[in-house]
């Protein structure tokens, strides 16, 4: 704790805030070297990188920039041997134009958009170049046309 305290003139310890570990992380520094113009997007990319590698256990996660949208993108494999997926991490306050979305989708690889809220909540959405019919919920069964009838009790 020597880094976090110092002695004041009256020999009492003065506590300082610990250094921000994110700013010193080697991967964050790599993202900063990619010359993305938006620092908030770089921070979002780092949070998504940590989620993919540490929580979701993705393999071979790498980063690159897309100059047309000035953003850091991530690419990795959910499981060993699966096709690579590209993730576009964005702060929740940032918007994308239709042209920017088209630029990202034209890469050809499956694409995930990850919205990063100010409290570090991550929400992943799959992007596609058209409408995608969702899978039906697993727990809902077709109940057919059975109707519930009220039973009448004779007087």
PDB file of C-alpha atoms in Angstrom:
ATOM      1  CA  UNK A   1       0.000   0.000   0.000  1.00  0.00           C
ATOM      2  CA  UNK A   2       3.003   2.272  -0.207  1.00  0.00           C
ATOM      3  CA  UNK A   3       1.725   3.647  -3.510  1.00  0.00           C
ATOM      4  CA  UNK A   4      -1.618   4.648  -2.028  1.00  0.00           C
ATOM      5  CA  UNK A   5      -0.375   6.470   1.089  1.00  0.00           C
ATOM      6  CA  UNK A   6       2.035   9.271   1.780  1.00  0.00           C
ATOM      7  CA  UNK A   7       3.111  11.035   4.943  1.00  0.00           C
ATOM      8  CA  UNK A   8       1.760  14.484   5.636  1.00  0.00           C
ATOM      9  CA  UNK A   9       3.831  17.062   7.500  1.00  0.00           C
ATOM     10  CA  UNK A  10       2.339  15.875  10.815  1.00  0.00           C
ATOM     11  CA  UNK A  11       3.293  12.228  10.060  1.00  0.00           C
ATOM     12  CA  UNK A  12      -0.307  11.188   9.432  1.00  0.00           C
ATOM     13  CA  UNK A  13      -0.898   9.030   6.381  1.00  0.00           C
ATOM     14  CA  UNK A  14      -2.606  10.770   3.477  1.00  0.00           C
ATOM     15  CA  UNK A  15      -4.612   8.338   1.364  1.00  0.00           C
ATOM     16  CA  UNK A  16      -4.679   8.715  -2.385  1.00  0.00           C
ATOM     17  CA  UNK A  17      -6.954   7.034  -4.854  1.00  0.00           C
ATOM     18  CA  UNK A  18      -5.395   3.905  -6.332  1.00  0.00           C
ATOM     19  CA  UNK A  19      -4.332   4.219  -9.963  1.00  0.00           C
ATOM     20  CA  UNK A  20      -6.932   3.264 -12.547  1.00  0.00           C
ATOM     21  CA  UNK A  21      -5.869  -0.260 -13.504  1.00  0.00           C
ATOM     22  CA  UNK A  22      -7.726  -0.109 -16.822  1.00  0.00           C
ATOM     23  CA  UNK A  23      -5.543   2.731 -18.086  1.00  0.00           C
ATOM     24  CA  UNK A  24      -2.449   0.650 -17.300  1.00  0.00           C
ATOM     25  CA  UNK A  25      -3.682  -2.650 -18.775  1.00  0.00           C
ATOM     26  CA  UNK A  26      -1.548  -3.808 -21.751  1.00  0.00           C
ATOM     27  CA  UNK A  27      -4.593  -4.542 -23.933  1.00  0.00           C
ATOM     28  CA  UNK A  28      -6.088  -1.107 -23.236  1.00  0.00           C
ATOM     29  CA  UNK A  29      -2.772   0.439 -24.266  1.00  0.00           C
ATOM     30  CA  UNK A  30      -2.884  -1.662 -27.467  1.00  0.00           C
ATOM     31  CA  UNK A  31      -6.370  -0.308 -28.203  1.00  0.00           C
ATOM     32  CA  UNK A  32      -5.108   3.246 -27.671  1.00  0.00           C
ATOM     33  CA  UNK A  33      -2.362   2.629 -30.253  1.00  0.00           C
ATOM     34  CA  UNK A  34      -4.997   1.758 -32.871  1.00  0.00           C
ATOM     35  CA  UNK A  35      -5.728   5.489 -33.260  1.00  0.00           C
ATOM     36  CA  UNK A  36      -9.475   5.361 -32.712  1.00  0.00           C
ATOM     37  CA  UNK A  37     -10.728   8.914 -32.314  1.00  0.00           C
ATOM     38  CA  UNK A  38     -13.376   8.213 -29.651  1.00  0.00           C
ATOM     39  CA  UNK A  39     -11.909   7.428 -26.211  1.00  0.00           C
ATOM     40  CA  UNK A  40     -15.341   6.258 -24.976  1.00  0.00           C
ATOM     41  CA  UNK A  41     -15.434   3.693 -27.791  1.00  0.00           C
ATOM     42  CA  UNK A  42     -11.928   2.483 -26.868  1.00  0.00           C
ATOM     43  CA  UNK A  43     -13.068   2.072 -23.256  1.00  0.00           C
ATOM     44  CA  UNK A  44     -16.154   0.172 -24.466  1.00  0.00           C
ATOM     45  CA  UNK A  45     -13.952  -2.070 -26.622  1.00  0.00           C
ATOM     46  CA  UNK A  46     -11.788  -2.877 -23.605  1.00  0.00           C
ATOM     47  CA  UNK A  47     -14.803  -3.803 -21.448  1.00  0.00           C
ATOM     48  CA  UNK A  48     -16.163  -6.039 -24.213  1.00  0.00           C
ATOM     49  CA  UNK A  49     -12.713  -7.603 -24.697  1.00  0.00           C
ATOM     50  CA  UNK A  50     -12.554  -8.450 -20.982  1.00  0.00           C
ATOM     51  CA  UNK A  51     -16.071  -9.927 -21.108  1.00  0.00           C
ATOM     52  CA  UNK A  52     -15.298 -12.056 -24.164  1.00  0.00           C
ATOM     53  CA  UNK A  53     -11.960 -13.375 -22.895  1.00  0.00           C
ATOM     54  CA  UNK A  54     -12.513 -13.665 -19.138  1.00  0.00           C
ATOM     55  CA  UNK A  55     -16.241 -14.377 -18.792  1.00  0.00           C
ATOM     56  CA  UNK A  56     -17.313 -15.978 -22.072  1.00  0.00           C
ATOM     57  CA  UNK A  57     -13.965 -17.732 -22.680  1.00  0.00           C
ATOM     58  CA  UNK A  58     -13.677 -16.775 -26.361  1.00  0.00           C
ATOM     59  CA  UNK A  59     -10.524 -17.913 -28.150  1.00  0.00           C
ATOM     60  CA  UNK A  60      -8.055 -15.865 -30.231  1.00  0.00           C
ATOM     61  CA  UNK A  61      -9.689 -12.471 -29.619  1.00  0.00           C
ATOM     62  CA  UNK A  62      -7.920  -9.763 -31.608  1.00  0.00           C
ATOM     63  CA  UNK A  63      -8.608  -6.106 -32.312  1.00  0.00           C
ATOM     64  CA  UNK A  64      -8.517  -3.932 -35.415  1.00  0.00           C
ATOM     65  CA  UNK A  65      -9.900  -0.601 -36.549  1.00  0.00           C
ATOM     66  CA  UNK A  66     -12.480   0.200 -39.171  1.00  0.00           C
ATOM     67  CA  UNK A  67     -11.409   3.585 -40.545  1.00  0.00           C
ATOM     68  CA  UNK A  68     -14.791   4.291 -42.155  1.00  0.00           C
ATOM     69  CA  UNK A  69     -16.570   4.340 -38.790  1.00  0.00           C
ATOM     70  CA  UNK A  70     -13.493   5.215 -36.704  1.00  0.00           C
ATOM     71  CA  UNK A  71     -14.027   2.388 -34.234  1.00  0.00           C
ATOM     72  CA  UNK A  72     -12.169  -0.516 -32.671  1.00  0.00           C
ATOM     73  CA  UNK A  73     -13.667  -3.880 -33.614  1.00  0.00           C
ATOM     74  CA  UNK A  74     -12.947  -7.243 -32.011  1.00  0.00           C
ATOM     75  CA  UNK A  75     -12.742 -10.608 -33.714  1.00  0.00           C
ATOM     76  CA  UNK A  76     -12.673 -14.008 -32.055  1.00  0.00           C
ATOM     77  CA  UNK A  77     -14.023 -17.535 -31.838  1.00  0.00           C
ATOM     78  CA  UNK A  78     -16.700 -18.554 -29.340  1.00  0.00           C
ATOM     79  CA  UNK A  79     -15.359 -22.102 -29.386  1.00  0.00           C
ATOM     80  CA  UNK A  80     -12.278 -23.705 -30.846  1.00  0.00           C
ATOM     81  CA  UNK A  81     -12.900 -24.572 -34.496  1.00  0.00           C
ATOM     82  CA  UNK A  82     -15.931 -22.297 -34.963  1.00  0.00           C
ATOM     83  CA  UNK A  83     -15.987 -19.498 -37.507  1.00  0.00           C
ATOM     84  CA  UNK A  84     -14.682 -16.129 -36.360  1.00  0.00           C
ATOM     85  CA  UNK A  85     -17.200 -13.515 -35.255  1.00  0.00           C
ATOM     86  CA  UNK A  86     -16.711  -9.768 -35.340  1.00  0.00           C
ATOM     87  CA  UNK A  87     -17.965  -7.628 -32.446  1.00  0.00           C
ATOM     88  CA  UNK A  88     -18.597  -3.891 -32.711  1.00  0.00           C
ATOM     89  CA  UNK A  89     -18.434  -2.415 -29.187  1.00  0.00           C
ATOM     90  CA  UNK A  90     -20.193   0.937 -28.889  1.00  0.00           C
ATOM     91  CA  UNK A  91     -20.998   3.205 -25.968  1.00  0.00           C
ATOM     92  CA  UNK A  92     -24.769   3.340 -25.534  1.00  0.00           C
ATOM     93  CA  UNK A  93     -24.859   7.078 -26.302  1.00  0.00           C
ATOM     94  CA  UNK A  94     -23.210   6.722 -29.716  1.00  0.00           C
ATOM     95  CA  UNK A  95     -25.371   6.388 -32.814  1.00  0.00           C
ATOM     96  CA  UNK A  96     -24.613   4.679 -36.099  1.00  0.00           C
ATOM     97  CA  UNK A  97     -25.802   5.879 -39.469  1.00  0.00           C
ATOM     98  CA  UNK A  98     -27.251   3.489 -42.018  1.00  0.00           C
ATOM     99  CA  UNK A  99     -24.054   3.856 -44.068  1.00  0.00           C
ATOM    100  CA  UNK A 100     -21.901   2.897 -41.047  1.00  0.00           C
ATOM    101  CA  UNK A 101     -24.015  -0.184 -40.348  1.00  0.00           C
ATOM    102  CA  UNK A 102     -23.755  -1.187 -44.028  1.00  0.00           C
ATOM    103  CA  UNK A 103     -19.961  -0.720 -43.897  1.00  0.00           C
ATOM    104  CA  UNK A 104     -19.729  -3.073 -40.923  1.00  0.00           C
ATOM    105  CA  UNK A 105     -22.059  -5.693 -42.424  1.00  0.00           C
ATOM    106  CA  UNK A 106     -20.231  -5.701 -45.769  1.00  0.00           C
ATOM    107  CA  UNK A 107     -17.255  -7.373 -44.082  1.00  0.00           C
ATOM    108  CA  UNK A 108     -19.053 -10.700 -44.558  1.00  0.00           C
ATOM    109  CA  UNK A 109     -18.341 -12.232 -41.144  1.00  0.00           C
ATOM    110  CA  UNK A 110     -21.124 -12.774 -38.602  1.00  0.00           C
ATOM    111  CA  UNK A 111     -21.456  -9.536 -36.654  1.00  0.00           C
ATOM    112  CA  UNK A 112     -22.438  -8.724 -33.083  1.00  0.00           C
ATOM    113  CA  UNK A 113     -23.154  -5.226 -31.823  1.00  0.00           C
ATOM    114  CA  UNK A 114     -22.382  -4.730 -28.140  1.00  0.00           C
ATOM    115  CA  UNK A 115     -23.941  -1.679 -26.498  1.00  0.00           C
ATOM    116  CA  UNK A 116     -21.995  -0.629 -23.405  1.00  0.00           C
ATOM    117  CA  UNK A 117     -23.941   1.386 -20.823  1.00  0.00           C
ATOM    118  CA  UNK A 118     -22.336   3.932 -18.507  1.00  0.00           C
ATOM    119  CA  UNK A 119     -22.550   1.420 -15.629  1.00  0.00           C
ATOM    120  CA  UNK A 120     -20.600  -1.139 -17.745  1.00  0.00           C
ATOM    121  CA  UNK A 121     -23.678  -3.224 -18.560  1.00  0.00           C
ATOM    122  CA  UNK A 122     -23.150  -5.056 -21.859  1.00  0.00           C
ATOM    123  CA  UNK A 123     -25.990  -5.918 -24.259  1.00  0.00           C
ATOM    124  CA  UNK A 124     -25.191  -8.024 -27.329  1.00  0.00           C
ATOM    125  CA  UNK A 125     -27.321  -7.917 -30.493  1.00  0.00           C
ATOM    126  CA  UNK A 126     -26.776  -9.878 -33.687  1.00  0.00           C
ATOM    127  CA  UNK A 127     -26.620  -7.680 -36.793  1.00  0.00           C
ATOM    128  CA  UNK A 128     -27.726  -8.986 -40.171  1.00  0.00           C
ATOM    129  CA  UNK A 129     -28.202  -7.538 -43.626  1.00  0.00           C
ATOM    130  CA  UNK A 130     -31.911  -8.381 -43.667  1.00  0.00           C
ATOM    131  CA  UNK A 131     -34.762  -9.514 -41.477  1.00  0.00           C
ATOM    132  CA  UNK A 132     -34.091 -12.605 -39.427  1.00  0.00           C
ATOM    133  CA  UNK A 133     -36.951 -14.704 -38.110  1.00  0.00           C
ATOM    134  CA  UNK A 134     -36.291 -15.453 -34.445  1.00  0.00           C
ATOM    135  CA  UNK A 135     -36.376 -18.987 -33.117  1.00  0.00           C
ATOM    136  CA  UNK A 136     -39.609 -19.793 -31.267  1.00  0.00           C
ATOM    137  CA  UNK A 137     -39.368 -19.889 -27.478  1.00  0.00           C
ATOM    138  CA  UNK A 138     -38.535 -23.360 -26.205  1.00  0.00           C
ATOM    139  CA  UNK A 139     -40.917 -23.448 -23.248  1.00  0.00           C
ATOM    140  CA  UNK A 140     -44.125 -22.488 -25.079  1.00  0.00           C
ATOM    141  CA  UNK A 141     -46.211 -25.348 -26.436  1.00  0.00           C
ATOM    142  CA  UNK A 142     -48.995 -25.089 -28.958  1.00  0.00           C
ATOM    143  CA  UNK A 143     -52.219 -25.508 -27.033  1.00  0.00           C
ATOM    144  CA  UNK A 144     -54.353 -25.914 -30.118  1.00  0.00           C
ATOM    145  CA  UNK A 145     -57.905 -24.623 -30.244  1.00  0.00           C
ATOM    146  CA  UNK A 146     -59.124 -26.026 -26.972  1.00  0.00           C
ATOM    147  CA  UNK A 147     -61.437 -23.645 -25.274  1.00  0.00           C
ATOM    148  CA  UNK A 148     -62.060 -23.513 -21.596  1.00  0.00           C
ATOM    149  CA  UNK A 149     -65.774 -23.847 -20.935  1.00  0.00           C
ATOM    150  CA  UNK A 150     -67.457 -22.877 -17.742  1.00  0.00           C
ATOM    151  CA  UNK A 151     -69.251 -25.682 -16.044  1.00  0.00           C
ATOM    152  CA  UNK A 152     -72.804 -24.912 -15.206  1.00  0.00           C
ATOM    153  CA  UNK A 153     -74.106 -26.247 -11.987  1.00  0.00           C
ATOM    154  CA  UNK A 154     -77.789 -27.172 -12.154  1.00  0.00           C
ATOM    155  CA  UNK A 155     -80.025 -25.404  -9.616  1.00  0.00           C
TER     156      UNK A 155
END
